[in-house]
mmCIF file of C-alpha atoms in Angstrom:
data_model
loop_
_atom_site.group_PDB
_atom_site.id
_atom_site.type_symbol
_atom_site.label_atom_id
_atom_site.label_comp_id
_atom_site.label_asym_id
_atom_site.label_seq_id
_atom_site.Cartn_x
_atom_site.Cartn_y
_atom_site.Cartn_z
ATOM 1 C CA MET A 47 -95.721 44.946 -26.800
ATOM 2 C CA ILE A 48 -96.127 43.800 -23.209
ATOM 3 C CA TYR A 49 -95.617 47.135 -21.370
ATOM 4 C CA LYS A 50 -96.709 50.322 -23.118
ATOM 5 C CA ASN A 51 -98.085 52.454 -20.280
ATOM 6 C CA ILE A 52 -95.756 52.585 -17.276
ATOM 7 C CA ILE A 53 -96.130 54.332 -13.915
ATOM 8 C CA VAL A 54 -92.897 55.249 -12.111
ATOM 9 C CA GLY A 55 -92.999 56.022 -8.385
ATOM 10 C CA LEU A 56 -90.788 59.098 -8.091
ATOM 11 C CA ASP A 57 -89.032 60.638 -5.112
ATOM 12 C CA SER A 58 -85.606 62.217 -4.707
ATOM 13 C CA SER A 59 -83.787 58.967 -3.866
ATOM 14 C CA GLU A 60 -81.212 57.074 -5.929
ATOM 15 C CA TYR A 61 -83.503 54.032 -5.784
ATOM 16 C CA SER A 62 -86.308 55.876 -7.521
ATOM 17 C CA GLU A 63 -83.843 57.007 -10.172
ATOM 18 C CA ALA A 64 -82.677 53.407 -10.631
ATOM 19 C CA ALA A 65 -86.255 52.327 -11.361
ATOM 20 C CA LEU A 66 -86.642 55.164 -13.848
ATOM 21 C CA VAL A 67 -83.390 54.239 -15.623
ATOM 22 C CA GLU A 68 -84.639 50.654 -15.860
ATOM 23 C CA VAL A 69 -87.977 51.410 -17.507
ATOM 24 C CA ALA A 70 -86.688 54.330 -19.567
ATOM 25 C CA SER A 71 -84.183 51.907 -21.106
ATOM 26 C CA TRP A 72 -87.045 49.510 -21.807
ATOM 27 C CA ALA A 73 -89.232 52.234 -23.330
ATOM 28 C CA LYS A 74 -86.373 53.567 -25.457
ATOM 29 C CA GLU A 75 -85.993 50.168 -27.114
ATOM 30 C CA ASN A 76 -89.600 49.024 -27.155
ATOM 31 C CA GLY A 77 -91.636 52.237 -27.146
ATOM 32 C CA GLY A 78 -94.162 53.298 -24.533
ATOM 33 C CA HIS A 79 -95.246 56.145 -22.284
ATOM 34 C CA LEU A 80 -93.968 56.872 -18.758
ATOM 35 C CA SER A 81 -95.927 58.700 -16.052
ATOM 36 C CA LEU A 82 -93.740 59.974 -13.205
ATOM 37 C CA VAL A 83 -95.846 59.924 -10.036
ATOM 38 C CA HIS A 84 -94.843 61.898 -6.955
ATOM 39 C CA SER A 85 -96.870 61.926 -3.740
ATOM 40 C CA VAL A 86 -97.116 64.806 -1.278
ATOM 41 C CA TYR A 87 -98.104 63.579 2.166
ATOM 42 C CA PHE A 88 -99.530 66.063 4.644
ATOM 43 C CA ASP A 89 -101.358 64.876 7.756
ATOM 44 C CA SER A 90 -104.162 66.792 9.427
ATOM 45 C CA GLU A 91 -102.019 67.876 12.383
ATOM 46 C CA GLU A 92 -99.406 69.425 10.095
ATOM 47 C CA PHE A 93 -102.125 71.146 8.065
ATOM 48 C CA ALA A 94 -103.615 72.688 11.205
ATOM 49 C CA ILE A 95 -100.234 74.117 12.214
ATOM 50 C CA SER A 96 -99.092 75.302 8.773
ATOM 51 C CA PRO A 97 -101.791 75.078 6.071
ATOM 52 C CA SER A 98 -99.700 77.016 3.523
ATOM 53 C CA SER A 99 -96.897 74.428 3.644
ATOM 54 C CA ILE A 100 -98.835 72.017 1.472
ATOM 55 C CA ASP A 101 -98.672 74.417 -1.484
ATOM 56 C CA LYS A 102 -94.901 74.642 -1.053
ATOM 57 C CA ARG A 103 -94.593 70.852 -0.989
ATOM 58 C CA VAL A 104 -96.724 70.461 -4.091
ATOM 59 C CA GLU A 105 -94.660 73.112 -5.867
ATOM 60 C CA SER A 106 -91.438 71.409 -4.784
ATOM 61 C CA GLY A 107 -92.799 68.060 -6.014
ATOM 62 C CA MET A 108 -93.680 69.540 -9.397
ATOM 63 C CA GLU A 109 -90.209 71.065 -9.701
ATOM 64 C CA LEU A 110 -88.597 67.702 -8.902
ATOM 65 C CA CYS A 111 -90.815 65.829 -11.328
ATOM 66 C CA SER A 112 -90.343 68.355 -14.135
ATOM 67 C CA ARG A 113 -86.575 68.405 -13.682
ATOM 68 C CA VAL A 114 -86.324 64.618 -13.783
ATOM 69 C CA ARG A 115 -88.741 64.380 -16.725
ATOM 70 C CA ASP A 116 -86.833 66.903 -18.812
ATOM 71 C CA SER A 117 -83.486 65.278 -18.075
ATOM 72 C CA PHE A 118 -84.544 61.698 -18.765
ATOM 73 C CA ALA A 119 -86.811 62.490 -21.699
ATOM 74 C CA SER A 120 -83.863 64.206 -23.371
ATOM 75 C CA GLU A 121 -81.400 61.419 -22.550
ATOM 76 C CA PHE A 122 -83.624 58.469 -23.500
ATOM 77 C CA GLY A 123 -85.945 60.079 -26.039
ATOM 78 C CA VAL A 124 -89.007 58.716 -24.227
ATOM 79 C CA ASP A 125 -92.453 60.297 -23.813
ATOM 80 C CA MET A 126 -92.970 61.248 -20.124
ATOM 81 C CA GLU A 127 -95.482 63.198 -18.058
ATOM 82 C CA CYS A 128 -95.592 64.368 -14.432
ATOM 83 C CA ILE A 129 -98.320 63.535 -11.911
ATOM 84 C CA VAL A 130 -98.151 65.119 -8.438
ATOM 85 C CA ARG A 131 -100.903 64.298 -5.948
ATOM 86 C CA GLN A 132 -101.497 64.637 -2.235
ATOM 87 C CA GLY A 133 -101.796 61.455 -0.194
ATOM 88 C CA GLU A 134 -100.010 58.371 1.084
ATOM 89 C CA ALA A 135 -97.383 57.283 -1.435
ATOM 90 C CA HIS A 136 -98.693 53.785 -2.092
ATOM 91 C CA ASP A 137 -102.288 55.031 -2.477
ATOM 92 C CA VAL A 138 -101.224 57.757 -4.908
ATOM 93 C CA ILE A 139 -99.192 55.328 -7.032
ATOM 94 C CA VAL A 140 -101.949 52.699 -7.183
ATOM 95 C CA GLU A 141 -104.652 55.282 -7.969
ATOM 96 C CA ALA A 142 -102.524 56.762 -10.755
ATOM 97 C CA ALA A 143 -102.026 53.278 -12.213
ATOM 98 C CA GLU A 144 -105.788 52.706 -12.161
ATOM 99 C CA ASP A 145 -106.541 56.099 -13.722
ATOM 100 C CA LYS A 146 -103.962 55.621 -16.467
ATOM 101 C CA LYS A 147 -104.855 51.950 -17.035
ATOM 102 C CA ALA A 148 -101.163 51.201 -16.609
ATOM 103 C CA ASP A 149 -99.518 47.945 -17.699
ATOM 104 C CA LEU A 150 -96.684 48.250 -15.183
ATOM 105 C CA ILE A 151 -95.657 50.103 -12.020
ATOM 106 C CA ALA A 152 -91.913 50.591 -11.523
ATOM 107 C CA MET A 153 -90.450 51.679 -8.219
ATOM 108 C CA GLY A 154 -87.254 51.570 -6.219
ATOM 109 C CA THR A 155 -86.708 50.027 -2.828
ATOM 110 C CA HIS A 156 -84.298 51.097 -0.136
ATOM 111 C CA GLY A 157 -83.167 47.559 0.595
ATOM 112 C CA ARG A 158 -83.512 45.579 3.798
ATOM 113 C CA ARG A 159 -84.144 48.509 6.133
ATOM 114 C CA GLY A 160 -86.320 50.449 3.751
ATOM 115 C CA LEU A 161 -88.594 47.523 2.904
ATOM 116 C CA ARG A 162 -90.388 46.763 6.172
ATOM 117 C CA ARG A 163 -92.585 43.753 6.828
ATOM 118 C CA MET A 164 -95.704 43.727 4.674
ATOM 119 C CA ILE A 165 -97.947 43.751 7.733
ATOM 120 C CA MET A 166 -96.346 47.080 8.719
ATOM 121 C CA GLY A 167 -97.401 48.670 5.451
ATOM 122 C CA SER A 168 -94.288 49.777 3.572
ATOM 123 C CA VAL A 169 -94.832 51.686 0.324
ATOM 124 C CA THR A 170 -93.382 48.900 -1.814
ATOM 125 C CA SER A 171 -95.370 46.086 -0.230
ATOM 126 C CA GLY A 172 -98.536 48.202 -0.210
ATOM 127 C CA VAL A 173 -98.233 48.839 -3.938
ATOM 128 C CA ILE A 174 -97.571 45.148 -4.643
ATOM 129 C CA LEU A 175 -100.644 44.096 -2.678
ATOM 130 C CA ASP A 176 -103.014 46.656 -4.215
ATOM 131 C CA SER A 177 -101.625 47.190 -7.710
ATOM 132 C CA PRO A 178 -103.971 46.632 -10.677
ATOM 133 C CA CYS A 179 -100.974 45.624 -12.822
ATOM 134 C CA ASP A 180 -97.492 44.102 -12.655
ATOM 135 C CA VAL A 181 -94.919 45.749 -10.380
ATOM 136 C CA LEU A 182 -91.207 46.031 -11.145
ATOM 137 C CA VAL A 183 -89.037 46.634 -8.072
ATOM 138 C CA VAL A 184 -85.503 47.889 -8.591
ATOM 139 C CA LYS A 185 -82.827 48.306 -5.942
ATOM 140 C CA LYS A 186 -80.098 49.677 -8.197
ATOM 141 C CA ALA A 187 -79.787 50.584 -11.846
ATOM 142 C CA HIS A 188 -79.486 47.394 -13.875
ATOM 143 C CA ILE A 189 -79.954 48.546 -17.442
ATOM 144 C CA PRO A 190 -81.433 45.840 -19.687
ATOM 145 C CA LYS A 191 -79.236 44.899 -22.616
ATOM 146 C CA LYS A 192 -80.658 46.965 -25.469
ATOM 147 C CA GLY A 193 -83.845 47.396 -23.441
ATOM 148 C CA ARG A 194 -84.371 43.647 -23.018
ATOM 149 C CA TYR A 195 -83.662 40.943 -20.455
ATOM 150 C CA GLY A 196 -81.302 38.203 -21.627
ATOM 151 C CA SER A 197 -81.843 35.800 -18.728
ATOM 152 C CA ILE A 198 -85.037 35.396 -16.681
ATOM 153 C CA LEU A 199 -85.524 33.321 -13.533
ATOM 154 C CA VAL A 200 -89.025 32.153 -12.559
ATOM 155 C CA PRO A 201 -89.470 30.667 -9.057
ATOM 156 C CA TYR A 202 -92.093 28.053 -9.893
ATOM 157 C CA ASP A 203 -94.295 25.841 -7.709
ATOM 158 C CA GLY A 204 -97.196 25.041 -10.038
ATOM 159 C CA SER A 205 -99.613 27.425 -8.304
ATOM 160 C CA GLU A 206 -101.869 29.844 -10.167
ATOM 161 C CA LEU A 207 -99.649 32.772 -9.197
ATOM 162 C CA SER A 208 -96.442 31.092 -10.343
ATOM 163 C CA ASN A 209 -98.178 30.228 -13.619
ATOM 164 C CA LYS A 210 -98.927 33.927 -14.042
ATOM 165 C CA ALA A 211 -95.244 34.629 -13.503
ATOM 166 C CA LEU A 212 -94.301 31.979 -16.043
ATOM 167 C CA ASN A 213 -96.715 33.391 -18.613
ATOM 168 C CA ARG A 214 -95.198 36.837 -18.091
ATOM 169 C CA ALA A 215 -91.703 35.438 -18.630
ATOM 170 C CA VAL A 216 -92.964 33.767 -21.810
ATOM 171 C CA GLU A 217 -94.250 37.133 -23.064
ATOM 172 C CA LEU A 218 -90.911 38.773 -22.293
ATOM 173 C CA LYS A 219 -89.049 36.029 -24.147
ATOM 174 C CA LYS A 220 -91.261 36.585 -27.172
ATOM 175 C CA GLU A 221 -90.050 40.193 -27.122
ATOM 176 C CA ASP A 222 -86.501 38.812 -27.246
ATOM 177 C CA PRO A 223 -86.218 35.270 -28.694
ATOM 178 C CA ASP A 224 -82.597 35.031 -27.488
ATOM 179 C CA ALA A 225 -83.627 35.383 -23.836
ATOM 180 C CA MET A 226 -83.072 32.382 -21.550
ATOM 181 C CA VAL A 227 -85.884 31.366 -19.164
ATOM 182 C CA THR A 228 -85.139 29.147 -16.153
ATOM 183 C CA LEU A 229 -87.779 27.607 -13.889
ATOM 184 C CA LEU A 230 -86.655 27.069 -10.300
ATOM 185 C CA TYR A 231 -88.482 24.770 -7.893
ATOM 186 C CA VAL A 232 -87.241 24.842 -4.308
ATOM 187 C CA ILE A 233 -88.116 21.962 -2.002
ATOM 188 C CA PRO A 234 -88.610 23.670 1.383
ATOM 189 C CA ARG A 235 -86.903 22.258 4.448
ATOM 190 C CA TYR A 236 -90.097 21.033 6.032
ATOM 191 C CA GLU A 237 -88.202 19.368 8.873
ATOM 192 C CA GLU A 238 -87.092 22.799 10.072
ATOM 193 C CA MET A 239 -90.617 24.223 9.843
ATOM 194 C CA LEU A 240 -92.539 21.214 11.130
ATOM 195 C CA GLY A 241 -89.951 19.337 13.173
ATOM 196 C CA PHE A 242 -90.028 15.921 11.450
ATOM 197 C CA PHE A 243 -87.196 13.666 10.295
ATOM 198 C CA LYS A 244 -86.793 13.465 6.537
ATOM 199 C CA THR A 245 -85.981 9.925 5.361
ATOM 200 C CA ASN A 246 -84.544 8.946 1.973
ATOM 201 C CA SER A 247 -87.975 7.707 0.978
ATOM 202 C CA ILE A 248 -89.557 11.048 1.834
ATOM 203 C CA MET A 249 -86.835 12.877 -0.090
ATOM 204 C CA GLU A 250 -87.400 10.721 -3.164
ATOM 205 C CA LYS A 251 -91.116 11.521 -3.093
ATOM 206 C CA LEU A 252 -90.434 15.234 -2.657
ATOM 207 C CA TYR A 253 -88.047 15.255 -5.623
ATOM 208 C CA GLU A 254 -90.480 13.203 -7.695
ATOM 209 C CA GLU A 255 -93.239 15.723 -6.998
ATOM 210 C CA ALA A 256 -90.854 18.606 -7.764
ATOM 211 C CA ARG A 257 -89.850 17.125 -11.114
ATOM 212 C CA LYS A 258 -93.500 16.590 -11.985
ATOM 213 C CA ILE A 259 -94.299 20.228 -11.224
ATOM 214 C CA VAL A 260 -91.430 21.699 -13.261
ATOM 215 C CA LEU A 261 -92.319 19.425 -16.188
ATOM 216 C CA GLU A 262 -95.812 20.924 -16.096
ATOM 217 C CA GLY A 263 -94.189 24.348 -16.263
ATOM 218 C CA LEU A 264 -92.049 23.282 -19.205
ATOM 219 C CA GLY A 265 -95.198 22.091 -20.941
ATOM 220 C CA ILE A 266 -96.805 25.510 -20.504
ATOM 221 C CA ALA A 267 -93.718 27.182 -21.959
ATOM 222 C CA GLN A 268 -93.523 24.775 -24.893
ATOM 223 C CA LYS A 269 -97.190 25.308 -25.766
ATOM 224 C CA SER A 270 -96.336 28.989 -26.052
ATOM 225 C CA GLY A 271 -93.542 28.122 -28.440
ATOM 226 C CA ILE A 272 -90.550 28.764 -26.202
ATOM 227 C CA LEU A 273 -87.835 26.625 -24.639
ATOM 228 C CA ALA A 274 -86.918 26.817 -20.966
ATOM 229 C CA SER A 275 -84.594 25.034 -18.559
ATOM 230 C CA THR A 276 -85.360 23.769 -15.043
ATOM 231 C CA ILE A 277 -83.605 23.579 -11.699
ATOM 232 C CA VAL A 278 -84.788 21.655 -8.620
ATOM 233 C CA GLU A 279 -83.022 22.280 -5.314
ATOM 234 C CA GLU A 280 -83.673 21.969 -1.601
ATOM 235 C CA GLY A 281 -83.476 24.873 0.814
ATOM 236 C CA HIS A 282 -85.171 28.041 1.945
ATOM 237 C CA PRO A 283 -87.085 29.325 -1.107
ATOM 238 C CA SER A 284 -86.039 32.976 -0.932
ATOM 239 C CA ASP A 285 -82.393 32.130 -0.213
ATOM 240 C CA LYS A 286 -82.255 29.723 -3.131
ATOM 241 C CA VAL A 287 -83.855 32.188 -5.525
ATOM 242 C CA ILE A 288 -81.170 34.758 -4.683
ATOM 243 C CA GLU A 289 -78.376 32.175 -4.807
ATOM 244 C CA ILE A 290 -79.412 30.819 -8.209
ATOM 245 C CA ALA A 291 -80.012 34.305 -9.625
ATOM 246 C CA ASN A 292 -76.514 35.382 -8.596
ATOM 247 C CA GLY A 293 -74.901 32.148 -9.764
ATOM 248 C CA LEU A 294 -76.474 32.266 -13.222
ATOM 249 C CA GLY A 295 -76.039 36.003 -13.721
ATOM 250 C CA ILE A 296 -79.801 36.471 -14.073
ATOM 251 C CA ASP A 297 -81.062 39.808 -15.414
ATOM 252 C CA LEU A 298 -84.622 39.601 -14.060
ATOM 253 C CA ILE A 299 -86.573 37.560 -11.504
ATOM 254 C CA VAL A 300 -90.273 37.101 -12.294
ATOM 255 C CA MET A 301 -92.557 35.769 -9.563
ATOM 256 C CA GLY A 302 -96.041 35.841 -8.083
ATOM 257 C CA SER A 303 -96.768 37.940 -5.026
ATOM 258 C CA HIS A 304 -98.076 35.406 -2.531
ATOM 259 C CA GLY A 305 -95.170 33.090 -1.849
ATOM 260 C CA TRP A 306 -95.172 29.344 -2.303
ATOM 261 C CA ARG A 307 -97.796 26.611 -2.156
ATOM 262 C CA GLY A 308 -98.322 25.240 1.332
ATOM 263 C CA PHE A 309 -97.734 28.523 3.152
ATOM 264 C CA ASN A 310 -100.646 29.839 5.198
ATOM 265 C CA LYS A 311 -101.965 33.391 5.399
ATOM 266 C CA ALA A 312 -99.620 34.237 8.256
ATOM 267 C CA LEU A 313 -96.748 33.855 5.805
ATOM 268 C CA LEU A 314 -98.532 35.470 2.870
ATOM 269 C CA GLY A 315 -96.006 37.008 0.540
ATOM 270 C CA SER A 316 -92.962 36.227 2.666
ATOM 271 C CA THR A 317 -90.964 34.619 -0.148
ATOM 272 C CA ALA A 318 -91.597 37.456 -2.592
ATOM 273 C CA GLU A 319 -90.847 40.026 0.099
ATOM 274 C CA ARG A 320 -87.530 38.427 1.048
ATOM 275 C CA VAL A 321 -86.478 38.076 -2.569
ATOM 276 C CA ILE A 322 -87.263 41.748 -3.190
ATOM 277 C CA THR A 323 -85.368 42.721 -0.044
ATOM 278 C CA HIS A 324 -82.176 40.855 -0.913
ATOM 279 C CA SER A 325 -82.099 40.710 -4.706
ATOM 280 C CA THR A 326 -79.526 42.827 -6.495
ATOM 281 C CA VAL A 327 -81.381 42.465 -9.816
ATOM 282 C CA PRO A 328 -84.864 43.743 -10.672
ATOM 283 C CA VAL A 329 -87.821 41.696 -9.469
ATOM 284 C CA LEU A 330 -91.024 41.679 -11.520
ATOM 285 C CA ILE A 331 -94.151 40.772 -9.578
ATOM 286 C CA ALA A 332 -96.795 39.365 -11.925
ATOM 287 C CA ARG A 333 -100.343 40.309 -10.957
#
C-alpha cells in the first residue's frame, strides 16, 4: 500500500476538513493511520503580555482535534490520533511528519488569496518545500471513488522530478488497475518569455522534442506494467494543466514541486504553485 501513515494539517477551516475527508476516504478503502496535527502559534510579545493564554489555546486546539477525530473516526471507521504542538504551522506539520515517518501530508488551501507566493512563506508552500514525504493539497472535498482515483494527470517534462511524479502515478494505478494515467507535456511560449519569433521550423523541432520526451515517459510506465496516454500542447504550463484536468474530468493531478525544465531558480516552483492555486481537484506533490 502506497500511503499507510498520513499526517493531516488541521485547523477549523472548511479547507482543512476537505483534506481530511479526502484522506479518510482513502484510508477507509485502503487502510492506514491518520495523525491530525494542529499548531498553536504564540509569539514572544503575546507571551509577555498574557502568558496564561497559551494554555487556553492549547486546550482549545485539543478540543478541536478531539472533536474532529471522534466524528470522522466514527463516520469513516479509520484509526486517528491527535497531535497539538506549539509553533509555526508549517514547522509543526513537517516535524510531525518526520517524527511519525509519514508517507503523506494532506492539507487544505484557501485558494488564490490564501496561498501566497512561495517566497513569502505561506503554510502550504512551506510544507511542500520542507516535507520529508509527498504532499496532497486539497481545495474542496473531492472524495475518491471507493477510496481510489479513476483518472490521474501527470504534467511531464522528462526531468527527475516529473519522473518521480510519474512513478507515483504508476504506484497509484497499481492500487487501482482501472485508473487512467495521462502524461501532459506543455511546450512553453518561449517567444513571450524571451521575445523571439517562432518559425514553423522551430515549432516542428519543439514538437519533435516534446514527442520524444513523452515517449520516454510512456516507456517508464510500460516497464512498470501499466498503460498511459499522452497529450502534447502549447501554452502556459500551469494554465494548460488546469485546462486539460478540467476537460478530461481528472480526479488527481500528480506533479513534482519545482516546475518545469528550463526555468531558473527565480521561478522555482511557480508551475506547481499556480496549479495548486487554481486547481479544483486535489494536487499530489511527489517528493
